[in-house]
XYZ file of N, CA and C in Angstrom:
378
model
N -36.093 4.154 -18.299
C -37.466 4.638 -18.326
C -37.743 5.522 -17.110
N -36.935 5.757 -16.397
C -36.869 6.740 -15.011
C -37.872 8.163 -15.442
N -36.589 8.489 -16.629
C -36.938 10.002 -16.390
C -38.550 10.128 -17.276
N -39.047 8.714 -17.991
C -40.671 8.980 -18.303
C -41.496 9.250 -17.027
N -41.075 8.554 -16.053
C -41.934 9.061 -14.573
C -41.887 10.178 -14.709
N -41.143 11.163 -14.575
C -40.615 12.823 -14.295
C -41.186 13.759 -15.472
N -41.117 13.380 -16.799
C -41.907 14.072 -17.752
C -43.450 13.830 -18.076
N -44.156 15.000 -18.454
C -45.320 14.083 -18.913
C -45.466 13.576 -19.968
N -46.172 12.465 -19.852
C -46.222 11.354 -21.314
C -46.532 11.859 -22.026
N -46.159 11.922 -23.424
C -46.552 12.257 -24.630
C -46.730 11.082 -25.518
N -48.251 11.131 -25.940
C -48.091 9.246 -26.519
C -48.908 9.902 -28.218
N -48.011 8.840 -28.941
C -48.777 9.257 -30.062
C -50.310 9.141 -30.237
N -50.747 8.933 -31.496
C -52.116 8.430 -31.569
C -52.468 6.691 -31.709
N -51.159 6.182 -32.236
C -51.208 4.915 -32.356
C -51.105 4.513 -30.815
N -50.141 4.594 -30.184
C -49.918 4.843 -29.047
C -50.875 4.594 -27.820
N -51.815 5.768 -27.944
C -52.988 6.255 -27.461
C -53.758 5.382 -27.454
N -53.941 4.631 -28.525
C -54.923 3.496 -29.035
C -54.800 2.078 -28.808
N -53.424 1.637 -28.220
C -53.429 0.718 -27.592
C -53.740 0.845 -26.025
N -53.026 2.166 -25.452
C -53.564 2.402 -23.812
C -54.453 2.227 -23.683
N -55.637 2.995 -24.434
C -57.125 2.518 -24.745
C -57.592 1.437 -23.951
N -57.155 0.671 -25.128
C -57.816 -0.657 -25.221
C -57.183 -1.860 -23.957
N -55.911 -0.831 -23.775
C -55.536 -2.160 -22.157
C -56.426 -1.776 -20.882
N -56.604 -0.344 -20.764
C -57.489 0.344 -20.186
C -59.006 -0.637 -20.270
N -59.578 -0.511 -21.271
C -60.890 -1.101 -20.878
C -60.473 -2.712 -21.277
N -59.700 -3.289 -21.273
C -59.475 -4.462 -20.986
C -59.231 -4.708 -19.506
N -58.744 -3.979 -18.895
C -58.890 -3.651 -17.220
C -59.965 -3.897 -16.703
N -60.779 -2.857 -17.015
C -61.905 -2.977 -16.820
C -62.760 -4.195 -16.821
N -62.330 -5.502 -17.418
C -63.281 -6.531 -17.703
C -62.316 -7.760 -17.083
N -60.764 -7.501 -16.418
C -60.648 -8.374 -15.414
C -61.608 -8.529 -14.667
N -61.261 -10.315 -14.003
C -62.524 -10.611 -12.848
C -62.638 -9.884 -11.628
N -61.603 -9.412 -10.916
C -61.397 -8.214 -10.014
C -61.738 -7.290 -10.319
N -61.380 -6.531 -11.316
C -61.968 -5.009 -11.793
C -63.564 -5.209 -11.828
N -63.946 -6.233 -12.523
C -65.494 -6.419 -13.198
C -66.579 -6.560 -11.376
N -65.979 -6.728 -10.536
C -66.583 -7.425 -8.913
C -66.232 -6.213 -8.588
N -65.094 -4.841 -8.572
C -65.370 -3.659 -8.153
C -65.888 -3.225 -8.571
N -66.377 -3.069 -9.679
C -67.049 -1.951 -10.444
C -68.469 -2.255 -10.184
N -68.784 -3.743 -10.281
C -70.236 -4.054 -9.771
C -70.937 -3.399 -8.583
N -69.856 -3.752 -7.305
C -69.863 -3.787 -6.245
C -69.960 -1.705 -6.277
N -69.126 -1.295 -6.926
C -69.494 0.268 -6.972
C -70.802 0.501 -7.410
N -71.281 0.019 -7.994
C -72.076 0.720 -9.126
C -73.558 -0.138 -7.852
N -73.679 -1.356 -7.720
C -74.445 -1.656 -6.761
C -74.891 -0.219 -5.516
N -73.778 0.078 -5.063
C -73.708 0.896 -4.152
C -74.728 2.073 -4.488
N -73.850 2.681 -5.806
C -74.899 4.201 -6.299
C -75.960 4.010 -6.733
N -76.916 2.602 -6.943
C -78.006 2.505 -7.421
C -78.704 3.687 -8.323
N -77.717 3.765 -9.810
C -78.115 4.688 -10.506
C -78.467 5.899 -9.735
N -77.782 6.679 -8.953
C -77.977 8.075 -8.197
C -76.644 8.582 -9.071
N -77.606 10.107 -9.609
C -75.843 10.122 -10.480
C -74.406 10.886 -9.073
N -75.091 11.432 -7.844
C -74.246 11.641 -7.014
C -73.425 11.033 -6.549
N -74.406 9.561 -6.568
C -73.706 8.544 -5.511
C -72.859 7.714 -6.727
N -73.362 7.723 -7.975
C -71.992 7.433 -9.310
C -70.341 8.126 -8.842
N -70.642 9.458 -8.589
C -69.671 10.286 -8.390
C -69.124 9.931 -7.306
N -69.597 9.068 -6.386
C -68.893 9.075 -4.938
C -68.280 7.583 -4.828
N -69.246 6.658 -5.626
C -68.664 5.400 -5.743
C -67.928 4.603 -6.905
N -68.705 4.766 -8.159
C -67.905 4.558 -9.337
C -67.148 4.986 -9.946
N -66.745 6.404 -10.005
C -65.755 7.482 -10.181
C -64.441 6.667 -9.403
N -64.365 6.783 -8.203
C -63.017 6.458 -7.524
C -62.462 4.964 -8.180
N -63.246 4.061 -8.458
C -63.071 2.497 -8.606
C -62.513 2.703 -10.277
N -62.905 3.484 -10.601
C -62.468 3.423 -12.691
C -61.730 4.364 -12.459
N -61.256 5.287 -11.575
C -60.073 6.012 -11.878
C -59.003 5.212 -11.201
N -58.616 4.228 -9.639
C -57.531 3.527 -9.935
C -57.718 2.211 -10.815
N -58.915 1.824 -11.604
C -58.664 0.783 -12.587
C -57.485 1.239 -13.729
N -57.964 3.097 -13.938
C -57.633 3.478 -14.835
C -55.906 3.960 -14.883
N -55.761 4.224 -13.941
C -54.582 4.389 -12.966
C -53.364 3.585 -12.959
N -53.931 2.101 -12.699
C -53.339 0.798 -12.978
C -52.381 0.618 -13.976
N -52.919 0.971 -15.289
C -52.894 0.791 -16.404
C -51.704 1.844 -17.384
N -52.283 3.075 -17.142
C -51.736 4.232 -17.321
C -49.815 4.900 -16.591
N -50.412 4.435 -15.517
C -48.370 4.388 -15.026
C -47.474 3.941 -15.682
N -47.826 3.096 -16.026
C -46.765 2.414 -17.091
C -46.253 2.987 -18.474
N -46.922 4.217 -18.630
C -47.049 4.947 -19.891
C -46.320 6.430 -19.386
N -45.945 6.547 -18.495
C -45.525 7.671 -17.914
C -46.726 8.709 -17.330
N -47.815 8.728 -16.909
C -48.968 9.476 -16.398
C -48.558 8.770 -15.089
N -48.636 10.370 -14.105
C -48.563 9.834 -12.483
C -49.924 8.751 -12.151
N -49.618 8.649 -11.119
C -50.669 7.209 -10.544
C -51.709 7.986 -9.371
N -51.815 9.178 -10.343
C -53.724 9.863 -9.262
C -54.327 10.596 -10.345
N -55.247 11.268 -9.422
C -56.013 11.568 -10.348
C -56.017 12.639 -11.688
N -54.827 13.160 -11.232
C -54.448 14.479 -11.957
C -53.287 13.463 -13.889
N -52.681 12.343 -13.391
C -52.598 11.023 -14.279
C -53.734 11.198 -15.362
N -54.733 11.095 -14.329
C -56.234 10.048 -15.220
C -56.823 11.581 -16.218
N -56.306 13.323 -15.438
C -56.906 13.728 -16.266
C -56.204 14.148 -17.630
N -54.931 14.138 -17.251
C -53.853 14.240 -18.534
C -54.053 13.055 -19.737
N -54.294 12.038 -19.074
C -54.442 11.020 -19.733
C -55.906 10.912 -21.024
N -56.603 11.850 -19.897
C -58.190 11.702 -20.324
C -57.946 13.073 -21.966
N -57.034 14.128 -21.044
C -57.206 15.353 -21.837
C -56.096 15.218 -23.569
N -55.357 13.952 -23.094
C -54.642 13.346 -24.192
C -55.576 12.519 -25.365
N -56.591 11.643 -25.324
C -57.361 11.107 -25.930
C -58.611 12.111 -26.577
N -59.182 12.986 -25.793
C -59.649 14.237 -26.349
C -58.872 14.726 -27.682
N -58.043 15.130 -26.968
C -57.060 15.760 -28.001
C -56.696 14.857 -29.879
N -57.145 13.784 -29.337
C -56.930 12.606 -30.842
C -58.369 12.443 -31.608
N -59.289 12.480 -30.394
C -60.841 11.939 -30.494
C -61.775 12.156 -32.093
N -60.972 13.857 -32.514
C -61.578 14.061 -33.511
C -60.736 13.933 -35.096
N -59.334 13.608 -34.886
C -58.769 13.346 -36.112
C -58.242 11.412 -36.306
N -58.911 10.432 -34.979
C -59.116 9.225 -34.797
C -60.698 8.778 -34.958
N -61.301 8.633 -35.937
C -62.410 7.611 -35.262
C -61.999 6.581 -34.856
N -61.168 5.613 -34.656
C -60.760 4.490 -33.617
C -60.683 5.041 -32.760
N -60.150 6.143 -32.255
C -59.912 6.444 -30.506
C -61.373 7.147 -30.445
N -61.559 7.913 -31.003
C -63.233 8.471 -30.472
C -63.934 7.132 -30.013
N -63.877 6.375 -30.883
C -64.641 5.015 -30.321
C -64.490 4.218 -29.108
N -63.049 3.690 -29.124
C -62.116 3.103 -27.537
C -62.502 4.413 -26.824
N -62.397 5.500 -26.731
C -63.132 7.082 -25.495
C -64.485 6.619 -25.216
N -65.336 6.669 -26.295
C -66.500 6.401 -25.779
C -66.986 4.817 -25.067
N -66.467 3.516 -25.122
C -66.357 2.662 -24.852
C -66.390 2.410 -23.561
N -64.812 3.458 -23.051
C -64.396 3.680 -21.795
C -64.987 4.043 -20.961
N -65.863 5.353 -21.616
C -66.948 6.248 -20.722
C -67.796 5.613 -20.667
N -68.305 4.683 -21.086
C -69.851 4.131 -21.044
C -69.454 2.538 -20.174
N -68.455 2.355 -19.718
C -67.942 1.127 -18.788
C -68.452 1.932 -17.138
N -68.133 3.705 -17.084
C -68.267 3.942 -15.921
C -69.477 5.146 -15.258
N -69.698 5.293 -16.709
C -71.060 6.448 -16.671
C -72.063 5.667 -17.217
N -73.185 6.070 -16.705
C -74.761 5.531 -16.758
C -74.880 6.155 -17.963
N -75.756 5.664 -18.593
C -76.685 5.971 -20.065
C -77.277 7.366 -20.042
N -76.937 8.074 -20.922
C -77.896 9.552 -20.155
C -79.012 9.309 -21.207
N -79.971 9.673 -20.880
C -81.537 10.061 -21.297
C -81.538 11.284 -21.216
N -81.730 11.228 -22.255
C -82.403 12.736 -22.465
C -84.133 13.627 -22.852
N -84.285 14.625 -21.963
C -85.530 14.742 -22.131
C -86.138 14.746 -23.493
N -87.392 14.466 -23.541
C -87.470 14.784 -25.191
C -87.942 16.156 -25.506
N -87.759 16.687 -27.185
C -87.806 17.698 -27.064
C -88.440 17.746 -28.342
N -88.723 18.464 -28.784
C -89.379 19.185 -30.187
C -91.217 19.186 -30.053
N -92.153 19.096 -30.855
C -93.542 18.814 -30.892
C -94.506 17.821 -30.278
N -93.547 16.730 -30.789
C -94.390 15.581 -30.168
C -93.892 15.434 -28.644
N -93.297 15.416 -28.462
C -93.100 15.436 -26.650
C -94.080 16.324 -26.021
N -94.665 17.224 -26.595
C -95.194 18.583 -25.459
C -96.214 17.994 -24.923
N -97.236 16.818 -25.523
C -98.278 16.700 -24.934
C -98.000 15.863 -24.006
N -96.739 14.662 -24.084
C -96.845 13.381 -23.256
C -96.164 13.930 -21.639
N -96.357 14.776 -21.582
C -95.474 15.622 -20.150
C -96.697 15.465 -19.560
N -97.427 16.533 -19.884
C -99.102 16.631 -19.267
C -100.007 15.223 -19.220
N -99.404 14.252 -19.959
C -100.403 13.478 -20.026
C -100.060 12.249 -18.580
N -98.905 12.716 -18.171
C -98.013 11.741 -17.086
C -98.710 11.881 -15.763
């Protein structure tokens, strides 16, 4: 398994779909689950301070996991890895699903403004 270090991973879709899921099974070890708290405590929903604290903690969770599959162990790993599941997202609804799963373990909920008719008045009315 040497020379999988040296190439980049090429994982099928089945493949793909178990990394997934060891991936956010990571995520919900008792260690992982006390960093990620402990991150996410930190950024008190600031999406900057997301970027400065929860970002680093889910990319070596993610990291962890992923070496073993042949993706280096930084961040440039996590984006091959990331740009590999993309790549399945739309001919998998199982992996679109385990993707979005993943993302929503380390990104905040986005809200979005509202938009069309009925929103216009409740702006002014704030």
């Amino acid at each position: 398994m040497a020379s999988a270090a040296s190439q980049p991973a090429a994982l099928s879709a089945e493949q793909a779909k178990v990394v997934l899921a060891e991936v956010i099974q990571a995520f919900s070890a008792p260690e992982n689950a006390v960093r990620m708290d402990e991150a996410r405590d930190n950024a008190c929903n600031d999406m900057g301070k997301m970027l400065q604290f929860v970002l680093p903690v889910a990319t070596q969770i993610q990291q962890e996991v992923i070496k073993a599959y042949g993706f280096s162990c930084d961040g440039e790993g996590v984006l091959k890895f990331a740009r590999l599941v993309k790549s399945y997202e739309a001919q998998d609804p199982e992996i679109a699903s385990l993707s979005g799963k993943l993302k929503a373990l380390f990104l905040p909920p986005m809200t979005l403004p509202p938009h069309g008719p009925a929103a216009g008045g409740s702006v002014a009315a704030s």
